[in-house]
PDB file of C-alpha atoms in Angstrom:
ATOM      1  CA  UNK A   1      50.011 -56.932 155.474  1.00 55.00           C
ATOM      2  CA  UNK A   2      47.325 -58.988 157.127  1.00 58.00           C
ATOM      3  CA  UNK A   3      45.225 -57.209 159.270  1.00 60.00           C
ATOM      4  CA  UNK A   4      46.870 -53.791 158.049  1.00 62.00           C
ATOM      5  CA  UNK A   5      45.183 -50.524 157.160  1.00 60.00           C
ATOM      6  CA  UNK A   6      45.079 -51.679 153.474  1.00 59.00           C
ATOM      7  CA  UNK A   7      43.856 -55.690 154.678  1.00 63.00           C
ATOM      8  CA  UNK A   8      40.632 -56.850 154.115  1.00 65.00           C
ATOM      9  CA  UNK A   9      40.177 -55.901 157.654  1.00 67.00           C
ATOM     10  CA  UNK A  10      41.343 -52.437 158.081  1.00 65.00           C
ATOM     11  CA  UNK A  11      39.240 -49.387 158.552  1.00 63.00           C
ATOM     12  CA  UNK A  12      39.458 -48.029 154.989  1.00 61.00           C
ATOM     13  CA  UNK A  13      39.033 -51.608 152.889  1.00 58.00           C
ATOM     14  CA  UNK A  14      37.360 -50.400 150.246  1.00 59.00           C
ATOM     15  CA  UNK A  15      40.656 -50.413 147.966  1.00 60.00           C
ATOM     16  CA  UNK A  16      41.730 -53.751 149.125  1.00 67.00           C
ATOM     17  CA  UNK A  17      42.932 -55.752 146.675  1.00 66.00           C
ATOM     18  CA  UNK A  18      41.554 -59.403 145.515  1.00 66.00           C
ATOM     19  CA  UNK A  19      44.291 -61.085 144.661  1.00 66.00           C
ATOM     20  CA  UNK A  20      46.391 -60.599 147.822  1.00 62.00           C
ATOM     21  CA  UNK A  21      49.353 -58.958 145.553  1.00 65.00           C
ATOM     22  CA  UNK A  22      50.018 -54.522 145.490  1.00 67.00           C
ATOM     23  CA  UNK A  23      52.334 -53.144 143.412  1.00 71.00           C
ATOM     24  CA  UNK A  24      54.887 -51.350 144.349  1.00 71.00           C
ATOM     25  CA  UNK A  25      57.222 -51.645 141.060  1.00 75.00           C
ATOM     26  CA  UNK A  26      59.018 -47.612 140.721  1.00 74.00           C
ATOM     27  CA  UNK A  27      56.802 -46.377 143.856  1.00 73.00           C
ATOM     28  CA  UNK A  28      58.827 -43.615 145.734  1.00 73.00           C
ATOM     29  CA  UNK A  29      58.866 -44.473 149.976  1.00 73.00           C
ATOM     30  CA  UNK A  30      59.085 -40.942 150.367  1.00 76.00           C
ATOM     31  CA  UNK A  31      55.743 -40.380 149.472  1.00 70.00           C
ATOM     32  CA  UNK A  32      53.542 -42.702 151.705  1.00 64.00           C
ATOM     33  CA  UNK A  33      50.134 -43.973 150.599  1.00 60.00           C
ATOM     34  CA  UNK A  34      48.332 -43.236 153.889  1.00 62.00           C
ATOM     35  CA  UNK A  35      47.008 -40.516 151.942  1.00 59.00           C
ATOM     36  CA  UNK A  36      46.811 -41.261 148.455  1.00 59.00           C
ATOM     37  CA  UNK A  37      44.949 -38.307 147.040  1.00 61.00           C
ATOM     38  CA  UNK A  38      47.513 -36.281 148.432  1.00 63.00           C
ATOM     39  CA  UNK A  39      50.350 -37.884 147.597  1.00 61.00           C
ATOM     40  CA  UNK A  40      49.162 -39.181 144.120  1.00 60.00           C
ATOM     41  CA  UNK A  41      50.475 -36.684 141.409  1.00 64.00           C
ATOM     42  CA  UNK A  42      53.952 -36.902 142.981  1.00 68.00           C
ATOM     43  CA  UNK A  43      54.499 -41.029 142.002  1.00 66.00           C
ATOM     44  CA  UNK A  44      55.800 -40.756 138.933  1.00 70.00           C
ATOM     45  CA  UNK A  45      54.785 -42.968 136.043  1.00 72.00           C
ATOM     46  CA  UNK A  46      57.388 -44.174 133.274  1.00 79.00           C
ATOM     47  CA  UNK A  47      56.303 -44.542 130.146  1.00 83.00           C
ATOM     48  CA  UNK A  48      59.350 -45.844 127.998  1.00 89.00           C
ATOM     49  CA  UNK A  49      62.487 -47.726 129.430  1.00 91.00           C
ATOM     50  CA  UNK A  50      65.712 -48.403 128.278  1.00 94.00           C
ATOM     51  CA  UNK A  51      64.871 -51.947 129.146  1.00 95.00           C
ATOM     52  CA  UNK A  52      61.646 -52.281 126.633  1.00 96.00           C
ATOM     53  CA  UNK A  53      63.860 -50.449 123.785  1.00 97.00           C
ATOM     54  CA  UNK A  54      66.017 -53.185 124.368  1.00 97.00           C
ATOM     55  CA  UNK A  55      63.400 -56.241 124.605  1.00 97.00           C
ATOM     56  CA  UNK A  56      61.539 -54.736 121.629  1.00 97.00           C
ATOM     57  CA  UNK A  57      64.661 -54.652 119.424  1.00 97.00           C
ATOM     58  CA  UNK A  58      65.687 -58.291 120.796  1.00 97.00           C
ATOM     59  CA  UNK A  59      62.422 -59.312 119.413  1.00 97.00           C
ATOM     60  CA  UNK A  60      61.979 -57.849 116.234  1.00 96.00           C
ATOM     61  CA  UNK A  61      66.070 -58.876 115.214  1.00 96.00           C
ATOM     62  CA  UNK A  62      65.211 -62.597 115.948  1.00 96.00           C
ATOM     63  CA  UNK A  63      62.448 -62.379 114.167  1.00 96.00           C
ATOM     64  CA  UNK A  64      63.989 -61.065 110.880  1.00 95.00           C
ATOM     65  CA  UNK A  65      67.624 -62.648 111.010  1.00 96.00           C
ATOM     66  CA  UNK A  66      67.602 -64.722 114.471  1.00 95.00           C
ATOM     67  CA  UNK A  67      69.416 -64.609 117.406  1.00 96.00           C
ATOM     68  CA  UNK A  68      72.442 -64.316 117.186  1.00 95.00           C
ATOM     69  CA  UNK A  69      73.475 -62.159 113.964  1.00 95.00           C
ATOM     70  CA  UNK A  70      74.080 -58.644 113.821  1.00 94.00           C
ATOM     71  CA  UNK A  71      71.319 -56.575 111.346  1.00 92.00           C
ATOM     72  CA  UNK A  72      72.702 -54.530 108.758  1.00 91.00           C
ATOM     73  CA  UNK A  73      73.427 -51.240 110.168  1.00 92.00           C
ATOM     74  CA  UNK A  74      73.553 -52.206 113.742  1.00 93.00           C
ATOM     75  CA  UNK A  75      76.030 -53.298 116.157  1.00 94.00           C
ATOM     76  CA  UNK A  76      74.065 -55.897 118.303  1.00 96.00           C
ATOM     77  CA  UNK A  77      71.895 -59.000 117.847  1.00 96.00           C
ATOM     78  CA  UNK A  78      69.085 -60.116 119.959  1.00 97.00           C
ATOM     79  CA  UNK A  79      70.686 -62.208 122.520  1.00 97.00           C
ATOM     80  CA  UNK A  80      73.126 -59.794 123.246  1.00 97.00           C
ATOM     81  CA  UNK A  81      70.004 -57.279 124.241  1.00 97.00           C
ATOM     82  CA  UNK A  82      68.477 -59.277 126.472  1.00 97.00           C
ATOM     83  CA  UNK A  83      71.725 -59.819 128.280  1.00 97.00           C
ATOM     84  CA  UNK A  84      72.011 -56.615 128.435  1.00 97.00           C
ATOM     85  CA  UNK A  85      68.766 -56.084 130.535  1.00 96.00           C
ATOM     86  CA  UNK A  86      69.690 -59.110 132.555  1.00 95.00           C
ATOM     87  CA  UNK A  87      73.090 -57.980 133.131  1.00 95.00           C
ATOM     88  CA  UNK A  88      72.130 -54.617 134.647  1.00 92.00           C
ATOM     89  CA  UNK A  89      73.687 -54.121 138.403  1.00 90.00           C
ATOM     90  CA  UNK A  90      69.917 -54.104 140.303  1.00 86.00           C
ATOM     91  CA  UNK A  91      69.149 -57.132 138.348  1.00 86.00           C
ATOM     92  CA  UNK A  92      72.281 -59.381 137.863  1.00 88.00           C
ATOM     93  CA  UNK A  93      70.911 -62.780 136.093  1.00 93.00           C
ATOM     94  CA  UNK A  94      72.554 -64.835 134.450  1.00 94.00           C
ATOM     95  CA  UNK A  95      73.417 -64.104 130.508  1.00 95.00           C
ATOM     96  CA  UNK A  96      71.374 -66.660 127.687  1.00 96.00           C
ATOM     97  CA  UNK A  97      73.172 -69.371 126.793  1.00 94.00           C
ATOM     98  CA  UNK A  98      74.782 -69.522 123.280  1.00 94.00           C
ATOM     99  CA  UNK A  99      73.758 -70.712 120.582  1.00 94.00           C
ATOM    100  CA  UNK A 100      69.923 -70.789 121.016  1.00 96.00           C
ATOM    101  CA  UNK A 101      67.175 -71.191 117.860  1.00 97.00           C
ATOM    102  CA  UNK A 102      65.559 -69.049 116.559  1.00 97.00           C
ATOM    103  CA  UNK A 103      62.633 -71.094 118.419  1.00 96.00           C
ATOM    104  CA  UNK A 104      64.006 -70.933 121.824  1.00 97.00           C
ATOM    105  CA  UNK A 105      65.085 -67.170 121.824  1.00 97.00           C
ATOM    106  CA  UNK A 106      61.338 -66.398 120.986  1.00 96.00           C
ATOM    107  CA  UNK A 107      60.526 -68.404 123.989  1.00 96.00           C
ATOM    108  CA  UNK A 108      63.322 -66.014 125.500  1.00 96.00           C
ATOM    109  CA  UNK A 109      61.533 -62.619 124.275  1.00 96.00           C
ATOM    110  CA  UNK A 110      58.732 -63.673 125.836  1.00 95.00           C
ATOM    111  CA  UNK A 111      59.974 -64.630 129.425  1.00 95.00           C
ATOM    112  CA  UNK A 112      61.851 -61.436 129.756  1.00 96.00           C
ATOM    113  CA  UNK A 113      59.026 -59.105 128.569  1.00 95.00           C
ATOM    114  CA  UNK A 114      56.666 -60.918 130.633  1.00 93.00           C
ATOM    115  CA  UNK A 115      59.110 -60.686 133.727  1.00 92.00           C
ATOM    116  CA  UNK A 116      60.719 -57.356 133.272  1.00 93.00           C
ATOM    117  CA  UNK A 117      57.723 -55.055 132.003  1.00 92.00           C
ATOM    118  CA  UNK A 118      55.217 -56.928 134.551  1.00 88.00           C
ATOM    119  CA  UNK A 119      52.664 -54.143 135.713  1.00 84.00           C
ATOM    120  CA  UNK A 120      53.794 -51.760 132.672  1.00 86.00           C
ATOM    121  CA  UNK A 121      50.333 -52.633 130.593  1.00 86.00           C
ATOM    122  CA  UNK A 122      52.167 -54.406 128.104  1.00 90.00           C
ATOM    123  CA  UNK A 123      50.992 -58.274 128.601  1.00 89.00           C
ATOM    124  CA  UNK A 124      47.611 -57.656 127.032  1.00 89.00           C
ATOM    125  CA  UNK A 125      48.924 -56.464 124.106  1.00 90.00           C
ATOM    126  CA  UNK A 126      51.861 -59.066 123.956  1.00 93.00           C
ATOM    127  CA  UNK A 127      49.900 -61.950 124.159  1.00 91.00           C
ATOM    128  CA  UNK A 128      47.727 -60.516 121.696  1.00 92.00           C
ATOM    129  CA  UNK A 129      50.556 -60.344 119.250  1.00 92.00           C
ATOM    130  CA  UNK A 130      52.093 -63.413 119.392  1.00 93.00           C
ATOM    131  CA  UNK A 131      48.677 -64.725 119.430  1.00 92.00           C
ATOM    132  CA  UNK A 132      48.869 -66.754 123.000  1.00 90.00           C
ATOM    133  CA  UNK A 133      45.881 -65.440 124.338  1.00 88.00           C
ATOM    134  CA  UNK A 134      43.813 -67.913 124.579  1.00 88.00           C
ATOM    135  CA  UNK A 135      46.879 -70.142 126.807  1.00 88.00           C
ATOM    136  CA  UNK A 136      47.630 -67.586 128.700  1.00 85.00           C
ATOM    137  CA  UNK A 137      44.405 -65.528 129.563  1.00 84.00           C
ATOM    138  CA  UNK A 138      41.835 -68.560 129.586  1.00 83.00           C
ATOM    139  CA  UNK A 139      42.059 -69.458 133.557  1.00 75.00           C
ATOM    140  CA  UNK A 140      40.402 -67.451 136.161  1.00 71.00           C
ATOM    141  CA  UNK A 141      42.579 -64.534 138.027  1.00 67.00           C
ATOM    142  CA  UNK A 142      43.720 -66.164 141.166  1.00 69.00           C
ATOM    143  CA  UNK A 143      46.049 -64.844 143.924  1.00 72.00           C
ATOM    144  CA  UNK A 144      47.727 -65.321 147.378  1.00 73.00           C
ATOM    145  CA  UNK A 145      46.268 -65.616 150.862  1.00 75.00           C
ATOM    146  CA  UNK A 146      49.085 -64.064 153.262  1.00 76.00           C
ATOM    147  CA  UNK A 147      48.965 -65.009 156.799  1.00 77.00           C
ATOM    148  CA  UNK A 148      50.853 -63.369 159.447  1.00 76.00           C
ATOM    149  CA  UNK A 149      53.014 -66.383 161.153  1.00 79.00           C
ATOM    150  CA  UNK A 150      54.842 -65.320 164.514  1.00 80.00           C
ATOM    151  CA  UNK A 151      57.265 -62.636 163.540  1.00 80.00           C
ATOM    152  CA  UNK A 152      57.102 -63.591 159.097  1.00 79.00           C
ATOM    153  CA  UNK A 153      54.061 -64.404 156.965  1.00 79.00           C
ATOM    154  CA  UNK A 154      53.168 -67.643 155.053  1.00 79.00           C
ATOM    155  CA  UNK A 155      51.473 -67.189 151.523  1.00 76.00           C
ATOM    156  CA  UNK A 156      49.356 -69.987 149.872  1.00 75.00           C
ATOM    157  CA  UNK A 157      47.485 -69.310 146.637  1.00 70.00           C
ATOM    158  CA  UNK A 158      44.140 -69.134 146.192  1.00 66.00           C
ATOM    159  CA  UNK A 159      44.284 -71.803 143.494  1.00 55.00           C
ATOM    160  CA  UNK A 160      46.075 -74.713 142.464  1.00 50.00           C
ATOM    161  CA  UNK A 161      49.150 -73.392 139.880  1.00 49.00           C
ATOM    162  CA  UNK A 162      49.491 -76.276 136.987  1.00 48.00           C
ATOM    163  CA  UNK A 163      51.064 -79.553 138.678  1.00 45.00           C
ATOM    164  CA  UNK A 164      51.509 -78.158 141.777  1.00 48.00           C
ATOM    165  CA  UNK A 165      50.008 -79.828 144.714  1.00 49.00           C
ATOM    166  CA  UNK A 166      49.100 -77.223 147.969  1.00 46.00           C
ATOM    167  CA  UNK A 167      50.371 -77.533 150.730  1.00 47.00           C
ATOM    168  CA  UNK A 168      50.061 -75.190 154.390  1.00 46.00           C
ATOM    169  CA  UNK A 169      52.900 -72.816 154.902  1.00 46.00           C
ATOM    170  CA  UNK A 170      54.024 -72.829 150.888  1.00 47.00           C
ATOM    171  CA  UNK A 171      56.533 -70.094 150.249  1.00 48.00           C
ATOM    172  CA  UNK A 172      55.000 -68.199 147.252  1.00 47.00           C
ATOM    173  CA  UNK A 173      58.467 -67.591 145.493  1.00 45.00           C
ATOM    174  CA  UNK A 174      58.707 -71.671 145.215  1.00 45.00           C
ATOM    175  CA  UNK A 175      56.657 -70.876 142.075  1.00 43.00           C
ATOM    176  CA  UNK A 176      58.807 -68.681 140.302  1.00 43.00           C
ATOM    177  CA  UNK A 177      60.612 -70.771 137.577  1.00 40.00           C
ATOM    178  CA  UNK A 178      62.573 -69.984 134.699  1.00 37.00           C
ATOM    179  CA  UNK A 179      62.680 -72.185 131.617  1.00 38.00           C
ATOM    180  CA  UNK A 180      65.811 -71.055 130.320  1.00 33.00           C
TER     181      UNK A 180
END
């Protein structure tokens, strides 16, 4: 929060981050961060979810028979596990539409791992893989300046986001767009 403890101008700045973002993806409120040497070993960290069992099989049966047919000796295809990550009661999206190409379900794969395993230290090696990085890691990190407004905030990014114009008092989410 802007002019918080953690803010660029707070006492103890020196883990204030650049980009304007913090995670708090599985954090536990229960354990605070105003001390987080003592409170660090009992965050846990997970490293395997349902959700990437799901995502990895989604991509590997589109890859070898496409979306929507069921592998020999299984009883799902690869649409029907990503639905089943979006259709999960904390997350509730909407199901992919049938009958997708093999094309466009790739594209699919590729949204939802980027979306649902953000901050899990998979993107660098998924890029990698499908051989994207240089689209997707050739532009300078950029972030999100957060102003405290009266009694909410307004965020505006540190840098233009592709064929968006700036403008004061943008809400960040604007940016968030599917393409599905």
């Amino acid at each position: 929060m802007p002019g918080g403890k953690d803010s660029k101008d707070g006492n103890d700045n020196w883990n204030t981050t650049k980009t304007g973002y913090y995670l708090k993806k599985f954090m536990n409120n229960a354990y605070p961060l105003q001390n987080p040497w003592g409170n660090a070993g009992f965050q846990p960290w997970i490293y395997f979810r349902y959700a990437e069992i799901l995502l990895n099989y989604a991509e590997a049966a589109n890859e070898a028979y496409g979306p929507d047919a069921v592998p020999a000796g299984s009883t799902m295809w690869a649409r029907q596990a990503i639905n089943m990550v979006k259709a999960r009661p904390d997350v509730n999206m909407p199901a992919l539409a049938v009958g997708l190409t093999q094309a466009q379900m790739r594209d699919a794969v590729l949204y939802e791992r980027r979306v649902e395993l953000a901050f899990e230290e998979h993107r660098f090696y998924d890029v990698r893989r499908w051989r994207i990085a240089d689209v997707t890691e050739n532009k300078p990190a950029g972030g999100m300046i957060i102003t405290k407004t009266g009694t909410g905030f307004t965020y505006t990014p540190k840098v233009a986001l592709d064929g968006v114009s700036l403008k004061p008092n943008i809400i960040g989410c604007q940016y968030l767009e599917q393409k599905f």
